XYZ file of C-alpha atoms in Angstrom:
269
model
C 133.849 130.105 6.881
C 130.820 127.848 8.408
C 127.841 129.158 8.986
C 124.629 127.586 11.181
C 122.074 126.603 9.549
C 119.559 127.498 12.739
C 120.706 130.811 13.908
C 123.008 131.963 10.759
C 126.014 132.440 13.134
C 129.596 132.365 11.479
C 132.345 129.880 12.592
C 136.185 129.881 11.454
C 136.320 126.069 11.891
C 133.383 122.961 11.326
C 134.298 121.391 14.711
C 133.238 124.836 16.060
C 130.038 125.002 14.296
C 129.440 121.090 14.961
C 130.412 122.083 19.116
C 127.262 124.799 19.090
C 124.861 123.116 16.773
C 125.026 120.381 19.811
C 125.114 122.678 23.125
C 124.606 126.164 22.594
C 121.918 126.797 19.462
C 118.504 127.366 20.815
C 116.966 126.758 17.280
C 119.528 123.621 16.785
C 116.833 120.625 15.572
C 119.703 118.335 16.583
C 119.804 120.279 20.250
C 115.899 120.165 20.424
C 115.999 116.011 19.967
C 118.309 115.618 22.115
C 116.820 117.419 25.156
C 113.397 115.494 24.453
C 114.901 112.452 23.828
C 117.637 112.448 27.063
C 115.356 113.307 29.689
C 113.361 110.133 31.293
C 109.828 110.135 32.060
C 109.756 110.657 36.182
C 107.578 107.591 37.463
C 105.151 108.435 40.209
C 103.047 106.808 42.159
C 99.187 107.505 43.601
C 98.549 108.657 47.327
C 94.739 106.907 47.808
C 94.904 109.255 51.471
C 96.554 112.473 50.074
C 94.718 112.127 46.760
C 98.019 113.208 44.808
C 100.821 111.612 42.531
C 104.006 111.277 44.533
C 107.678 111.193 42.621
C 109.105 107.407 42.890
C 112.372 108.681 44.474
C 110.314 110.640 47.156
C 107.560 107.760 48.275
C 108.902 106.614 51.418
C 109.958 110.080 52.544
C 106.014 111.076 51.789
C 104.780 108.377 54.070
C 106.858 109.240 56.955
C 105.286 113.219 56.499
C 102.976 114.877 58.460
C 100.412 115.244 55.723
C 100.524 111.479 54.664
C 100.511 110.644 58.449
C 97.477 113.785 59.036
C 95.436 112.207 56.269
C 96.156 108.339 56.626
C 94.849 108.467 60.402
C 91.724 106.876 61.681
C 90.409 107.996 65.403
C 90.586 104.632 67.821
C 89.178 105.971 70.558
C 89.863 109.793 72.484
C 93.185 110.982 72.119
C 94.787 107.864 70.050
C 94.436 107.289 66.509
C 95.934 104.796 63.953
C 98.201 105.688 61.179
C 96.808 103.618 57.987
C 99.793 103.105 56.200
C 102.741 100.776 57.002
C 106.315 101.692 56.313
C 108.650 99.016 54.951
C 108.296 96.068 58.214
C 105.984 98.619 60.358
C 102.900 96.890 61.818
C 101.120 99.870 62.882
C 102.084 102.973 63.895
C 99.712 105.574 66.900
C 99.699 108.624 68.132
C 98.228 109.717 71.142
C 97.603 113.184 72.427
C 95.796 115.276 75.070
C 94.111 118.470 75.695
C 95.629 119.810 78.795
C 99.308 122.220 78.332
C 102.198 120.026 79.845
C 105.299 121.219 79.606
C 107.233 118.738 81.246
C 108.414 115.793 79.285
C 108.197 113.478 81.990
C 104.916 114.647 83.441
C 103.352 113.760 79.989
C 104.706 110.367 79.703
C 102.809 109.932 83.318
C 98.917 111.095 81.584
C 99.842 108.386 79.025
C 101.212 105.725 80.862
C 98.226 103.693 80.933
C 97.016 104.106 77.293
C 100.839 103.326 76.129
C 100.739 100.213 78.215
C 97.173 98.991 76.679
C 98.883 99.609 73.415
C 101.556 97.611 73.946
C 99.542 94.483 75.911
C 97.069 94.596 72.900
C 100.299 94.264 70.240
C 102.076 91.514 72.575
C 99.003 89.449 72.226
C 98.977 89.409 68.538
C 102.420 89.327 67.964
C 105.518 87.449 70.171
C 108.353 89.933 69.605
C 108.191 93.862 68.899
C 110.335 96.678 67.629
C 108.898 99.627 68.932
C 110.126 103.410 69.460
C 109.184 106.708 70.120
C 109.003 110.201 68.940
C 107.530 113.094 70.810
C 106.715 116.439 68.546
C 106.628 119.847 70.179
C 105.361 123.051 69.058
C 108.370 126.030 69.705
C 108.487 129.465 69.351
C 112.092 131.787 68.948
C 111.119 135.191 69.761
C 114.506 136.816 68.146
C 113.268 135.198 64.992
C 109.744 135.317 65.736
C 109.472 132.235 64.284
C 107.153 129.050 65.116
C 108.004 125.572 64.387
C 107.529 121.810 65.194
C 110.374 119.985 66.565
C 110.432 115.930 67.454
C 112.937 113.870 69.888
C 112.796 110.158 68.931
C 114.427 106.794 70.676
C 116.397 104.005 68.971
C 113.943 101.182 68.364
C 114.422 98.420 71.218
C 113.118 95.129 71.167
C 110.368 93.587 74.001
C 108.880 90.172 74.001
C 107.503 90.327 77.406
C 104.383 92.325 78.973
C 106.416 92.331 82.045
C 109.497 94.674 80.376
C 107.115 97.273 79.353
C 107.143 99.848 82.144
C 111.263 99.615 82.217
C 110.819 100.580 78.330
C 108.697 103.561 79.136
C 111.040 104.771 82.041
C 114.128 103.964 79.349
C 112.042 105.813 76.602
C 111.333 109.068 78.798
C 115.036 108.829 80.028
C 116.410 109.471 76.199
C 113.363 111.977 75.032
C 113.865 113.924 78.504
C 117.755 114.042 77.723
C 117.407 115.263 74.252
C 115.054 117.946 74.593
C 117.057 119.220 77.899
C 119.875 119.421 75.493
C 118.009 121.326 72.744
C 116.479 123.615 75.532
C 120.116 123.988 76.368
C 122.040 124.909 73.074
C 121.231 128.819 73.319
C 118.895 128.258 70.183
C 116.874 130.595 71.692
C 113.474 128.105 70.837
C 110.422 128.167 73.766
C 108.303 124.973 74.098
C 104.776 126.549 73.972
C 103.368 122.706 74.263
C 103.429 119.071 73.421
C 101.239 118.332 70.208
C 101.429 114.762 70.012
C 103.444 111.167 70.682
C 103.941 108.555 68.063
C 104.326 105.173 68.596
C 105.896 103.075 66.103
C 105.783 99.088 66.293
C 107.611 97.189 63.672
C 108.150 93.216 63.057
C 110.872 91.304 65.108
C 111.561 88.274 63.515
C 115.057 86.877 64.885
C 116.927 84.405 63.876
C 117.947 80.807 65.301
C 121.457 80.353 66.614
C 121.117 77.311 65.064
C 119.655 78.157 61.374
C 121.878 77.362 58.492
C 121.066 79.885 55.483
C 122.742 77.926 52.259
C 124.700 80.877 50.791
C 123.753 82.606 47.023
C 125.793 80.288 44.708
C 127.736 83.286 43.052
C 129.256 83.818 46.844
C 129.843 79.711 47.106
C 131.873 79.318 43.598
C 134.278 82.118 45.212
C 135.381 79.719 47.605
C 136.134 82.470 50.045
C 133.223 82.004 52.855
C 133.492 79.064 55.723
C 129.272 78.215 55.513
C 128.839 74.499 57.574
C 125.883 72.931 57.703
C 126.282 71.365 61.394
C 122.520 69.906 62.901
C 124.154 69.349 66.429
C 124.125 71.013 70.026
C 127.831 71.751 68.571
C 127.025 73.901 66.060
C 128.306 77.029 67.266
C 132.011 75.169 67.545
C 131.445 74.416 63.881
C 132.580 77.419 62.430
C 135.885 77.778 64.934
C 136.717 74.198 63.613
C 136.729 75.158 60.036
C 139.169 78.025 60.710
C 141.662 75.381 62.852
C 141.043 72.889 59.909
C 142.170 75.312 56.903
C 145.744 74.215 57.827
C 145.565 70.859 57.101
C 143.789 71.301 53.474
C 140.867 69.452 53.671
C 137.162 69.927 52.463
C 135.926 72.187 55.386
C 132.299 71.376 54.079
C 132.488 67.649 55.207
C 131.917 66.947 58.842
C 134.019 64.030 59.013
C 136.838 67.156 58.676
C 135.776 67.842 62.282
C 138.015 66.222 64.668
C 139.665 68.725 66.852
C 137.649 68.839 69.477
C 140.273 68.075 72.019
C 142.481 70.486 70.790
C 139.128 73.421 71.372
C 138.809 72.079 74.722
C 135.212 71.169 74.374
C 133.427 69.619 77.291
């Protein structure tokens, strides 16, 4: 017979006793350690707006919230403010808003057209390319439920580098918001739009790349010998990599560009 030490309980065999001195004994030392010992510290990290210690894992959902947004804003001018804080490549992010009760998606859009398009003039200047979308929050009711909540319709992010494309992205913008909250409105949800609360304007870095860049590969991915990467400076370049694929047959070093002689055979002009 085996008895614990802790909690005095009786066992017919040790690897019994050894099994609940491990997992199941509340007064198990051995248990105690292990619980203290096993858990890691959570790292968190400071909100200077919110004035609170956020969990590491939950930081970047905490600046896309509501109360990070709420307390990060600073008022431009009436009916647009600033959101403080930039997430991951964002370069700033607004939100503009009204007093009067519009209802109708489209009808908003057409109060805002002209700040939107200041907005947008004023980023073009500072920067040559943008990634910008939008996301328009609603406050809805559902009488059955007699419930009230805030709902959003966003757009993909699309890409302008000209003042001139900016009223086709607000008609394309309106288009996709329009279509999404028609088919909320639609799915017998039973949700009533009381009214339009605000629209946010997110404008992130666009920073393409040249057709003609050459990025020299990590050399973990090079010593696998199983990528095609040339290195080719002329106005061929983009025939470079077709070459080293027709090349492969004959066994040579697809690196070199003396290797490159098929340009008959690709019908280059």
């Amino acid at each position: 017979m085996f008895i614990c030490p802790s909690c005095k309980k009786n066992f017919t065999r040790k690897d019994n006793l050894s099994r609940h001195l491990k997992s199941a004994c509340n007064k198990s030392s051995f248990l105690n350690r292990w619980l203290t010992t096993s858990t890691p510290e959570e790292k968190k990290k400071y909100c200077e707006e919110c004035k609170e210690s956020i969990s590491q894992n939950l930081w970047f959902g905490h600046l896309r919230s509501n109360t990070h947004k709420n307390n990060s804003k600073i008022i431009e001018q009436p009916g647009v403010q600033i959101i403080k804080s930039a997430f991951k490549e964002r370069i700033i992010t607004y939100r503009l808003s009204m007093e009067e009760m519009i209802l109708n998606v489209k009808n908003y859009f057409i109060k805002l057209e002209k700040k939107i398009l200041r907005i947008f003039e004023d980023q073009l200047r500072k920067h040559t390319c943008l990634k910008i979308n939008m996301e328009l929050f609603g406050y809805y009711y559902n009488p059955s439920t007699d419930n009230h909540d805030v709902k959003s319709f966003n757009t993909p992010f699309k890409v302008i580098c000209n003042s001139a494309e900016t009223k086709d992205l607000i008609e394309e913008f309106v288009t996709v918001i329009d279509n999404k909250a028609d088919e909320f409105a639609e799915k017998d949800s039973g949700w009533i739009l009381l009214n339009f609360i605000h629209l946010e304007i997110n404008i992130n870095k666009f920073n393409p790349l040249r057709a003609s860049s050459f990025i020299e590969l990590p050399p973990e991915i090079v010593r696998r010998q199983a990528v095609v990467n040339t290195c080719w400076r002329t106005k061929g370049c983009n025939y470079g990599p077709c070459e080293a694929v027709v090349i492969l047959i004959s066994y040579v070093d697809v690196v070199l560009l003396t290797s490159y002689y098929f340009r008959r055979k690709l019908n280059k002009r």
